[in-house]
Each structure stands twice: as C-alpha cells, then as structure tokens.
XYZ file of C-alpha atoms in Angstrom:
352
model
C 14.113 -16.993 -21.058
C 14.445 -20.812 -21.057
C 11.518 -23.094 -21.879
C 10.979 -24.384 -18.331
C 10.921 -20.816 -17.014
C 8.375 -19.804 -19.651
C 6.195 -22.773 -18.727
C 6.336 -21.800 -15.051
C 5.363 -18.203 -15.821
C 2.523 -19.423 -18.036
C 1.233 -21.726 -15.274
C 1.343 -18.916 -12.700
C -0.491 -16.563 -15.062
C -3.203 -19.178 -15.571
C -3.500 -19.481 -11.800
C -3.887 -15.696 -11.469
C -6.630 -15.620 -14.107
C -8.879 -17.463 -11.676
C -8.346 -14.910 -8.888
C -10.088 -11.598 -8.180
C -8.671 -8.695 -6.186
C -10.273 -5.531 -4.878
C -8.365 -2.440 -3.667
C -9.705 0.835 -2.233
C -10.377 3.631 -1.544
C -8.009 6.592 -1.961
C -6.618 8.432 -4.990
C -4.229 11.354 -5.460
C -2.407 13.404 -8.013
C 1.222 13.124 -6.876
C 3.596 15.986 -7.590
C 7.126 14.622 -7.072
C 9.833 17.173 -6.273
C 13.542 17.331 -5.524
C 14.853 20.176 -3.334
C 17.708 22.281 -4.668
C 20.706 22.509 -2.348
C 22.896 24.685 -4.548
C 22.468 26.454 -7.899
C 25.724 27.474 -9.544
C 24.852 29.185 -12.780
C 22.220 26.704 -13.806
C 24.035 23.626 -12.479
C 21.682 22.480 -9.746
C 22.730 20.211 -6.902
C 19.887 18.605 -4.955
C 19.565 17.327 -1.400
C 20.015 13.561 -1.629
C 19.843 12.712 2.081
C 16.895 13.883 4.163
C 19.030 14.463 7.275
C 21.073 17.173 5.577
C 17.929 19.012 4.527
C 16.414 18.678 8.010
C 19.572 20.163 9.556
C 19.281 23.107 7.184
C 15.653 23.566 8.214
C 16.653 23.551 11.877
C 19.261 26.220 11.257
C 16.558 28.578 9.933
C 13.979 27.787 12.637
C 12.171 30.973 13.664
C 13.216 32.739 10.460
C 11.685 32.957 7.012
C 13.529 30.968 4.352
C 12.991 29.821 0.784
C 13.828 26.535 -0.919
C 13.861 25.986 -4.652
C 12.100 22.809 -5.749
C 12.270 20.960 -9.060
C 9.293 19.021 -10.372
C 10.443 15.533 -11.312
C 7.094 14.152 -12.361
C 3.332 14.420 -11.990
C 1.685 11.033 -11.713
C -1.175 8.990 -10.275
C -0.882 8.609 -6.517
C -2.554 6.780 -3.666
C -2.028 3.415 -2.042
C -4.979 1.708 -3.736
C -4.334 2.799 -7.358
C -0.560 2.224 -7.251
C -1.081 -1.196 -5.657
C -3.724 -1.973 -8.274
C -1.459 -1.023 -11.163
C 1.299 -3.183 -9.646
C -0.951 -6.227 -9.206
C -2.482 -5.844 -12.687
C 0.993 -5.529 -14.236
C 1.840 -8.896 -12.641
C -1.252 -10.450 -14.212
C -3.935 -10.256 -11.522
C -7.539 -9.247 -12.257
C -8.073 -6.147 -10.135
C -11.023 -3.918 -9.282
C -10.169 -0.563 -7.720
C -12.465 2.111 -6.258
C -11.220 5.552 -5.271
C -10.780 9.151 -6.364
C -9.673 9.196 -10.019
C -11.992 10.966 -12.500
C -9.748 12.331 -15.311
C -6.939 9.930 -14.356
C -8.911 6.797 -15.272
C -7.265 6.334 -18.670
C -3.814 6.832 -17.159
C -4.703 4.174 -14.590
C -5.592 1.665 -17.271
C -2.398 2.215 -19.268
C -0.191 -0.854 -19.328
C -2.623 -3.124 -17.457
C -3.891 -5.034 -20.533
C -7.532 -4.668 -19.510
C -6.991 -6.358 -16.148
C -7.985 -3.283 -14.113
C -11.643 -2.401 -13.492
C -12.127 1.094 -12.061
C -14.830 2.923 -10.135
C -14.232 6.626 -9.537
C -15.850 8.212 -6.499
C -14.724 11.769 -7.306
C -11.776 14.073 -7.979
C -8.382 12.961 -6.620
C -6.697 14.530 -3.625
C -3.286 16.197 -4.088
C 0.113 15.259 -2.661
C 3.380 17.174 -2.895
C 6.135 14.601 -2.314
C 9.646 15.828 -1.432
C 11.874 12.927 -2.430
C 15.296 11.958 -1.077
C 17.368 8.825 -1.516
C 16.610 7.594 2.006
C 12.966 8.687 2.424
C 10.253 11.080 1.289
C 8.101 13.738 2.941
C 4.555 13.759 1.630
C 2.497 16.930 2.036
C -1.051 15.800 1.374
C -4.274 17.769 1.003
C -6.698 15.004 1.985
C -9.907 17.057 2.118
C -11.375 15.313 -0.965
C -11.091 11.956 0.819
C -13.999 13.048 3.012
C -16.223 12.203 0.026
C -15.160 8.554 0.266
C -18.166 7.144 2.139
C -20.270 4.006 1.957
C -23.272 5.903 0.565
C -21.116 7.373 -2.213
C -19.596 3.962 -2.911
C -23.039 2.372 -3.329
C -24.243 5.328 -5.431
C -21.371 4.821 -7.884
C -21.048 1.023 -7.836
C -24.509 -0.193 -6.829
C -25.092 -2.859 -4.171
C -24.779 -5.739 -6.645
C -21.324 -4.567 -7.750
C -20.264 -4.105 -4.119
C -21.167 -7.757 -3.559
C -19.604 -9.080 -6.771
C -16.501 -6.899 -7.065
C -15.637 -6.475 -3.384
C -17.134 -9.244 -1.280
C -16.518 -11.936 -3.911
C -12.846 -11.030 -4.322
C -10.227 -13.536 -3.190
C -8.281 -10.688 -1.595
C -9.543 -7.288 -0.427
C -6.927 -4.581 0.125
C -8.305 -1.821 2.364
C -5.479 0.708 2.445
C -4.606 4.233 3.615
C -6.928 4.015 6.621
C -5.325 7.107 8.173
C -6.380 9.426 5.339
C -9.869 8.003 4.716
C -11.997 9.151 7.686
C -14.943 6.842 6.952
C -12.987 3.651 6.185
C -13.839 1.833 9.422
C -17.538 2.539 8.927
C -17.323 1.559 5.247
C -15.912 -1.864 6.107
C -18.691 -2.384 8.653
C -21.391 -1.621 6.056
C -19.729 -3.536 3.213
C -19.489 -6.743 5.196
C -23.043 -6.346 6.482
C -24.109 -6.904 2.858
C -22.598 -10.376 2.928
C -25.015 -13.243 3.412
C -24.444 -16.745 4.712
C -25.489 -18.411 1.443
C -23.353 -20.579 -0.834
C -21.269 -17.771 -2.391
C -17.608 -17.782 -1.453
C -16.221 -15.058 0.818
C -12.853 -13.346 0.545
C -9.858 -15.351 1.764
C -7.665 -12.375 2.639
C -8.260 -8.915 4.065
C -5.053 -6.976 3.478
C -4.583 -3.804 5.538
C -2.266 -0.804 5.275
C -2.786 2.069 7.703
C -0.316 4.657 6.320
C 0.971 7.335 8.716
C -1.308 7.121 11.776
C 0.133 9.975 13.835
C -2.888 12.232 13.231
C -5.445 9.604 14.312
C -6.486 8.969 17.918
C -5.640 5.712 19.672
C -9.341 5.071 20.322
C -9.960 5.247 16.561
C -7.216 2.688 15.970
C -8.697 0.350 18.555
C -12.166 0.657 17.039
C -10.720 -0.124 13.610
C -8.954 -3.280 14.770
C -12.066 -4.339 16.708
C -13.981 -4.041 13.410
C -11.309 -6.076 11.597
C -11.569 -8.744 14.299
C -15.347 -8.947 13.818
C -14.982 -9.185 10.028
C -12.514 -12.048 10.462
C -14.877 -13.816 12.862
C -17.868 -13.329 10.554
C -16.246 -14.211 7.227
C -13.445 -16.564 8.225
C -10.978 -14.552 6.117
C -7.312 -14.210 7.044
C -6.071 -10.750 8.055
C -2.681 -9.286 7.164
C -1.375 -5.878 8.289
C 1.449 -4.241 6.317
C 3.539 -1.580 8.095
C 6.641 0.492 7.411
C 9.111 1.651 10.064
C 7.182 4.807 10.968
C 3.847 2.996 11.272
C 5.402 0.168 13.289
C 6.989 2.602 15.747
C 3.704 4.456 16.292
C 1.712 1.248 16.840
C 4.311 -0.028 19.310
C 4.061 3.258 21.222
C 0.255 3.477 21.130
C -0.218 -0.125 22.263
C 2.629 0.136 24.809
C 4.450 -2.891 23.462
C 7.539 -3.843 25.462
C 10.170 -6.543 25.250
C 12.482 -7.764 22.506
C 9.966 -9.392 20.165
C 7.830 -6.324 19.562
C 6.351 -7.341 16.201
C 5.220 -10.698 17.627
C 3.631 -9.026 20.647
C 1.965 -6.349 18.499
C 0.413 -8.998 16.254
C -1.139 -10.683 19.278
C -2.456 -7.395 20.658
C -4.007 -6.372 17.332
C -5.359 -9.900 16.815
C -4.410 -10.041 13.143
C -3.160 -13.248 11.530
C -0.032 -11.686 10.032
C 2.088 -8.568 10.223
C 4.400 -7.823 7.327
C 7.002 -5.132 7.946
C 8.857 -3.407 5.116
C 11.761 -1.154 6.033
C 14.529 0.472 4.040
C 17.009 -2.371 4.611
C 14.905 -5.415 5.497
C 11.448 -6.974 5.574
C 9.760 -9.226 8.143
C 6.919 -11.747 7.995
C 5.291 -12.544 11.334
C 2.423 -14.953 12.026
C 1.512 -17.204 14.963
C 4.019 -19.869 13.915
C 6.447 -18.130 11.563
C 8.911 -15.261 11.919
C 11.063 -14.513 8.872
C 13.447 -11.656 8.152
C 15.019 -10.909 4.767
C 17.518 -8.297 3.670
C 16.626 -5.812 0.936
C 18.813 -4.424 -1.837
C 19.250 -0.659 -1.601
C 19.136 1.307 -4.844
C 21.842 3.985 -4.665
C 20.256 6.138 -7.376
C 16.493 5.557 -7.285
C 14.422 6.810 -10.191
C 11.421 7.168 -7.875
C 10.661 6.333 -4.231
C 7.003 7.378 -3.897
C 5.019 4.172 -4.419
C 7.750 1.700 -3.453
C 5.753 0.470 -0.454
C 2.629 0.062 -2.596
C 4.536 -2.090 -5.089
C 5.927 -4.100 -2.173
C 2.334 -4.692 -1.069
C 1.357 -5.595 -4.636
C 4.069 -8.265 -4.716
C 2.979 -9.665 -1.350
C -0.675 -9.804 -2.423
C 0.104 -11.563 -5.708
C 2.249 -13.985 -3.717
C -0.780 -14.728 -1.541
C -3.019 -15.216 -4.592
C -0.451 -17.700 -5.930
C -0.374 -19.397 -2.507
C 3.393 -18.959 -2.221
C 5.265 -19.596 1.009
C 5.879 -16.642 3.384
C 9.535 -16.591 2.317
C 8.587 -16.347 -1.362
C 5.942 -13.719 -0.590
C 8.631 -11.525 0.994
C 10.867 -12.149 -1.998
C 8.073 -11.098 -4.363
C 7.395 -7.947 -2.331
C 11.056 -6.972 -2.091
C 11.747 -7.540 -5.775
C 8.591 -5.653 -6.822
C 9.644 -2.624 -4.748
C 13.265 -2.788 -5.974
C 12.174 -3.026 -9.619
C 9.808 -0.064 -9.260
C 12.383 2.156 -7.524
C 15.039 1.384 -10.146
C 12.862 1.576 -13.291
C 10.059 3.945 -12.254
C 7.261 1.566 -13.288
C 5.738 -1.668 -11.988
C 7.206 -5.108 -12.643
C 5.667 -7.921 -14.653
C 5.483 -11.403 -13.186
C 8.501 -12.600 -15.170
C 10.580 -9.736 -13.704
C 9.992 -11.147 -10.220
C 10.083 -14.916 -10.644
C 13.378 -15.014 -12.566
C-alpha cells in the first residue's frame, strides 16, 4: 500500500479511536447447513438456488419426505454480535450486550481488544439453510425472552447503561422482531438520560429483521417510541431494511405510488432509510436519494451475516462522517468482503 494511502488509513483510525458504539441485544449459535440435492456414491451435489429446492418441497406437499443436510460451520450468530465484530474489525470501539455466555472469547477473537461485552444469558439457536441467492433461518428465539431492561441493568448496572449505551456516538438497536421487550427497553434506557452537560448519542441505528410474525400495532408503537427518542435526544434515526423487510413495511403501512421508499420514510418519521438488496443498495433521506449496484459473488463462502456486515460498514461510515455515497460504498464492500472471505473486513480492505 502506498504512503498516501497508509496515511489516510492512519488518520481514519485515529478518528475512530475517539468514537464509541453500542450494539444490542440478541445473540445466537448459528448452525449453517447446505441441503443435499443428490448423493452419488459419496459425491454430494447441493441445492445452490433456493427456487429449485422450494419446487422440490412443493412436489412433496402433503407427503412425508427427508432431506440430507451438511453442516458447513457452527459460529456466533445474531445481528448485534456480528455487527459488533464487523465494526471492531474496522477499528471502532464497540460495546455489545446480548446472549453470549460461553461464546464471549470467540466474540473477542480478532477484535484487538476493541470489543467490550456484556452477556445477558445463553444464546438462542438458529439453523440456517444457505443457498447462493438467499438463506432460510429456522430460529428458536425462546431465550430472547430473557432480554429485558431489568436483566440488562442487573448485568450492566445503571452507571454502565449510561456510560456504555447513552454516551455512545451511535447506538445500534437491532433484531427488533425477535426481541419481544426491545421497544420497552429503549423507553427505559432513554428515561435514564438527563438534560445535563453530557453528550447524547448522535445516531440511533435500527434493524427490524423479519417482521412478519409481529403485529402492525406493535410496529407502530415501536416507531412512535423511536420518534419520541429522536425528539428527546436530538439524535438522527436510520432504519436499515432488506427486500423482505421493505416489502412487509410497504404492505403494512399501505404505501402506494412509484417512490415507495421515500413515502415509507415519511410515514415512519425516520431521518434515513437504507435498503440493501441482493443486487443494489439505496440511501434515502429528506433531501437525498442514491442507488448503487452491488457485486454478486457467484460462489459465496458464507451468506449468513452479510447484512450485518453491510450495517457495520454503514455505521463506521457514519462515525467517520462520510458522505451517503461513501457510506453505501463502505456497506457494500464490507458485505462483499465477508461473503467472499467468510470473515469481516478491516478498514484498509474497504477504503482501497
């Protein structure tokens, strides 16, 4: 790497040293599987496209059938921990609270001491069926019922909640759909904030995950809470969505017309919506609408966690006060790097 590039990376790292990030509150053990399509004497062919597997499922509807699966990897899962690892790998100072217990040391690996962890209990479990074009995640989320404000305070203490969460430059509250008490937790956390001379967070970064199982009234209560937090703290709010989440929100809020993302942002009353799809990504605020193409990895090493690394890149871009266009570039490159290599990118992997 040339001298000017090294100097730029060094300057950005110094800038990140002054920033604090908090992410919460989930945590899983992810079991990543491929599904066997054909087994010819030990030579196994797997389903690479989800549509082909779905058609096979349809053909056996109403009948019992068996599918052979191959374990690719067991690893740490959850939006908050994977995002945290991604941000720490880029050089950010991150605090993460969620369900980890015995996985704490694995979480810290490769983060050079930049990741502070609070474990609220044993992780949930996800079985992820991976294809080249998507993944189906079968999650046992029962342990996430233990993620409550009272448990958070019991583990962290009120002083740490103030210092590590409320004093962060960016708070990532993710996987709302799977954490039943998350809306209530945000209400209580921000009630701790006072109007004294301490700084408040600049960004509240939101990721809902698959919201199909949650009622529309719950969604509306959540966004009403986010609106009140924004009004009270003055922080900026950013919602990250994938194609599935975007479609559901458009349906639930009865968004019509050609510019659906713009209209949805106004209805939800968030400052920004960032969309990340398989082929492109979009940044939408009051004044800016940007769309960028994404590179598709033909032979991904892993797909589970790509969206979390996208979010990590976006958040680090915000901490570095990059333009919306460069934020999207950071997010896209972070996701592409992770899918191709199977681990999170460093800052120098994304800038040059």
